[in-house]
Structure formats: C-alpha cells, structure tokens
C-alpha cells in the first residue's frame, strides 16, 4: 500500500520511523523540518490535495486532528483510502476509515503488532469473529451478485445473527475457510434444493450457478467454468458473445464464473475469439494444438469436424482440456445467427473444484505430534480415513481424529490393499489422509500411489512436512551450511537392497565434503563408513540420530572413523539419520546477510539512499 505517515509532533518521530521501516511503500510527512521526512506546509491542505493519491493515511497524534483533516474529503467507502490513527505515545492504533474495503482494519492490526500496541477496531463483524461479506470476494478472487436486497442490508442481517444458509456448490481454499470458520447462526448446505428457505433470513452461496430465491441472497461466483468454442472460418462475431452469455444464463450458469475461453490453434485468429475475450473480461485464453485435443473423448463427435480440424469436437474437447477433464455442464450447442456464421460452444466445470472424494498426502514430520504442520493437523481432524505408515509414524499423531473416523496402519498392508482401502472411501465421496513420515517427497514411496490416483482420475494433493534432516539440524543445534566453506546439503542413502544409480554412489558424493544427511542406512553402516572415508578426513564430525523428536530420541556424536561402531554398539536401527560434515557444532564463519555493508531492496545504506 502506498502510505502517507502524517506526523503531528516531532516528539513522535521514533514511532513514525519504526512504522516507516516496516511499511516499505510509506513516506513520513510533517509540517516541521525533520531529517528523513517530507516537509509540508499544512496538514489539512495536504490531505485534501492527496486524499486519493495514497492507499492509506496513518496519523500520529490526537484523533481530533485526524478526524478534522479527513472530514471534508469523505466520499464513498468503496473509494476512500484506509485511515488509521496512532496516539502520540504509540499505545493505541485505531481504525478510523475504510476498515474492510480499504484495508484499514488489517493495517491497524499490522501497525499495532509493529509497535507492540493495542489495536482498536470497532467493526462489528471483526469483533464477533464474523466474515467480512463485503471483502470476502476480493480475498478469494470471487465475483458477487445480489438478489432481493442491498449489500448493506445483507451485511446487517448477517452480523446481527439472523439465520443464514450457506450453499457451497464447489470446493476450493475459500470454501474450506468458510467451513472451518462457520458461525453458529450459519447452516452449511451442498445442494440448493436442500435449503428450506422459510427457515432462513439470508442465503450466502459460493456457486458458479444462478438460483432463484424468495429471500435475500448474496452469491459469490468463483471462476471455475471453461468455455470451449468452435466456429466456421471467418465467422463474424456480431451478436454471438451476447447470445452465448444468454445461453449460459438459460442453463443457470453465471457468466461471472467463466475462467477461460478455449479453442483449437486453427481458430485462434477468428474475430469471434477476440470478441469473446472482450465480452468475458478477466478470462484466460487457451489455444490448443490438434495433438493436444486428439485423445479427449467427447459425447458429441463429428466426422465433419474431424476432417477439418483433426479432432472430433473442438468446443467440447477444448472445454474439457481447460477444465482438467472436468464435468461438461453444457454439451456442444450449435448456433448460426446469420448466414454462413456457424459456431459451437460447450462449457465444462473444473474437475479440481468438484465436490467428491479426495486424498491428502500429509507429511507427518519427524515424529513429534507438535511438528506436523498446521494444515496437516487440520487435514487429520477432518479426515474420514487416516491411513498412516505405522512402522514410521507414531500413532499419537492420529489421536486428533474426529469421532467416527477410521484410523488404520499400513504397516501390515500390501500396496494393493492400501489402494483398495483408499479407493473404497474415495468412491463414497469421503476424505482420506495418507500420513507419511517426515516430508512425503523424500523417500516417501508416494510415486506409485500418485500413479494409481492418476490412473483412476482421483483428486489428491500433497501437504509437505518437516524432514528428519531438518529435525537433526535442530537437535544438533547446528546450521548445516558454513559461509564460504560449506554451501551444499546432500540428502541420500546407502546402498541396500535397492541399488543406487552409479553416478550417486556415496564415495562419489563424498568428493564435495558437503554436509551429508544419510537416510535408511543403519543396516549397511560398515559400507557407508568405508565409502565416506575415501574423501572425508577420518576426524570429520558425525552424528547418529535415532528416532528424532520421538520420546525415545537418542543422539550420538563422534568422528567418522568411529561411525560404524557408534551405530552397532548402540543397536541403532533403520529409523536413524546419519549426519556427516564439518557443519556439526560449527560456530565459525559470518554470513554477510545482516552486515551493515550489505544492502538489499528493504535495507539500503545511507550512501545508497543519497545516491537515489
């Protein structure tokens, strides 16, 4: 935000400077001559002249001065900038104007945290932990439409706790947020026909569709629809865009939900495509080659279209391609508004937002239940099935499961049995968490699972976790890189039953003498030590870390020449992380990152500032 910090008294300059350092696009203005500030003649005159040239104003001083300065400038909450006021001691930060739409409430919280002050926000929805309906669309990249009432009346009804129905037709990060933070007076529905409208005063809907309601309704339209277009060569655009928009509405689809316009490369220069881009602003344009569309099955194939383009249906195929093989909401429709201006269109709903089964692959972290990510723990609490790697993941991580959830260990299951279990829940449109140790992308054996999910067109996502090599660095109180000496960390394993690629043999990797974190190798420790000694000095520090962050964690330090004995004498098993390198316990070497001579975008030296 381009921000003007208005300093009333020179005594509060340190407060202004602290804020200015945190807000990178801010400038301090004052009526007195102070170093590092822009001098102005009159505070009220400056505000009047510059009111719409800044995104935000921060007054530091008495609230009365702030109010009198902005009062003649106020026009509309949708266009007025954010205004906040900080008292001269920096104890209170007050949101004054444009709390939601202008961002003053967020700025108030930010500045208060910078100063260690108390934020004063009087907006009712904020104080009651309710959604800010007027800014929700912007935050989630949705658009809005309203029926039956004004936005102000809808907001008033909502914040006053009137019975509200929330319709969620799709799933995305925004709908997940609404589900997790749903107020007590709001009831969630996934089908419009399930809402008994007489029981509610208001309907909120996240939907690409248009519904008729007997009560006030605020609809948030996510851009999740993909419009596929085919047409005759040199098809004139006159009236076609308006016709297609009207047809969408006839199918109860909001034109505001169109995310992209798609066609085949052969048609990319057609006037109709350019006109559609104008009529559907904020949409992406996808142009596909015939090869990209060939393998897509369409419900209405045409031999004539195939002869002309090489694919059996341009509109349906391109719509499905853009929608990640989603759901055809409108199958191919033909039109001809004037002679020889034939066109076709189809509409598909993005597969990634369809409600149904889903699998979340979650990294459990190294073992401590408190080291799973916030998102990972939320997934565990929401799951209908938790399938966890029982030999590597403590069961304590699953104790947060909701009542009625199924919790199974995969330790005794074959891969086929795991697939069958997950698919049985998926086919019932239920939510599964596949819980892997550490970060699932490092020796997590998820590749074959994702191949199965891809084969069956299943929805899945990965939530990363903290790897055991990161837990090792924390437990050893070591930074695994040393300025100007060690700048590489190698994550690898010794050669056991699974052969290592020839170019990744340990003795070859050891040439760099980087910090090496060796997974899954306690059983082949003699071989590991022998290979490492080919390039690391025998006195190189090593650490064998067993069950990192578990209750029975044990860590043994020593030198490389002793590594095999350390592992065998202490009976350490496969769940041991071996760390090798001079970075262990190192305290020498300084980074230039925070040197007073080092400058970057957010911290300039006085010499650089003078040059500017």
CSV table of N, CA and C in Angstrom, one decimal, residues 235-244 335-343:
chain,number,residue,atom,x,y,z
A,235,UNK,N,-15.8,-16.5,-39.2
A,235,UNK,CA,-17.1,-16.4,-38.6
A,235,UNK,C,-17.2,-15.0,-38.0
A,236,UNK,N,-18.2,-14.2,-38.4
A,236,UNK,CA,-18.4,-12.9,-37.8
A,236,UNK,C,-18.8,-12.9,-36.4
A,237,UNK,N,-18.4,-12.0,-35.6
A,237,UNK,CA,-18.7,-12.0,-34.1
A,237,UNK,C,-20.0,-11.4,-33.8
A,238,UNK,N,-20.6,-10.7,-34.7
A,238,UNK,CA,-21.8,-9.9,-34.4
A,238,UNK,C,-22.9,-10.7,-33.6
A,239,UNK,N,-23.1,-10.3,-32.3
A,239,UNK,CA,-24.2,-10.8,-31.5
A,239,UNK,C,-23.9,-12.2,-30.9
A,240,UNK,N,-22.8,-12.9,-31.3
A,240,UNK,CA,-22.6,-14.2,-30.8
A,240,UNK,C,-22.3,-14.2,-29.3
A,241,UNK,N,-21.4,-13.3,-28.9
A,241,UNK,CA,-21.0,-13.3,-27.5
A,241,UNK,C,-22.2,-13.1,-26.6
A,242,UNK,N,-23.0,-12.1,-27.0
A,242,UNK,CA,-24.3,-11.9,-26.2
A,242,UNK,C,-25.2,-13.1,-26.2
A,243,UNK,N,-25.3,-13.7,-27.3
A,243,UNK,CA,-26.1,-15.0,-27.4
A,243,UNK,C,-25.5,-16.0,-26.5
A,244,UNK,N,-24.2,-16.2,-26.5
A,244,UNK,CA,-23.6,-17.3,-25.6
A,244,UNK,C,-23.9,-16.9,-24.1
A,335,UNK,N,-25.0,-23.0,-33.2
A,335,UNK,CA,-25.7,-21.7,-33.4
A,335,UNK,C,-25.3,-21.1,-34.8
A,336,UNK,N,-26.2,-20.3,-35.3
A,336,UNK,CA,-26.0,-19.6,-36.5
A,336,UNK,C,-26.9,-18.4,-36.5
A,337,UNK,N,-26.4,-17.2,-36.2
A,337,UNK,CA,-27.2,-16.0,-36.1
A,337,UNK,C,-27.3,-15.3,-37.4
A,338,UNK,N,-26.4,-15.6,-38.3
A,338,UNK,CA,-26.5,-15.1,-39.7
A,338,UNK,C,-25.9,-16.1,-40.7
A,339,UNK,N,-26.2,-15.9,-41.9
A,339,UNK,CA,-25.8,-16.8,-42.9
A,339,UNK,C,-24.3,-17.1,-42.9
A,340,UNK,N,-24.0,-18.4,-42.9
A,340,UNK,CA,-22.6,-18.9,-43.0
A,340,UNK,C,-21.7,-18.4,-41.8
A,341,UNK,N,-22.4,-18.2,-40.7
A,341,UNK,CA,-21.6,-17.9,-39.4
A,341,UNK,C,-21.9,-18.9,-38.4
A,342,UNK,N,-21.7,-20.2,-38.7
A,342,UNK,CA,-21.9,-21.3,-37.8
A,342,UNK,C,-20.9,-21.3,-36.7
A,343,UNK,N,-21.4,-21.6,-35.5
A,343,UNK,CA,-20.4,-21.7,-34.3
A,343,UNK,C,-21.0,-22.7,-33.4
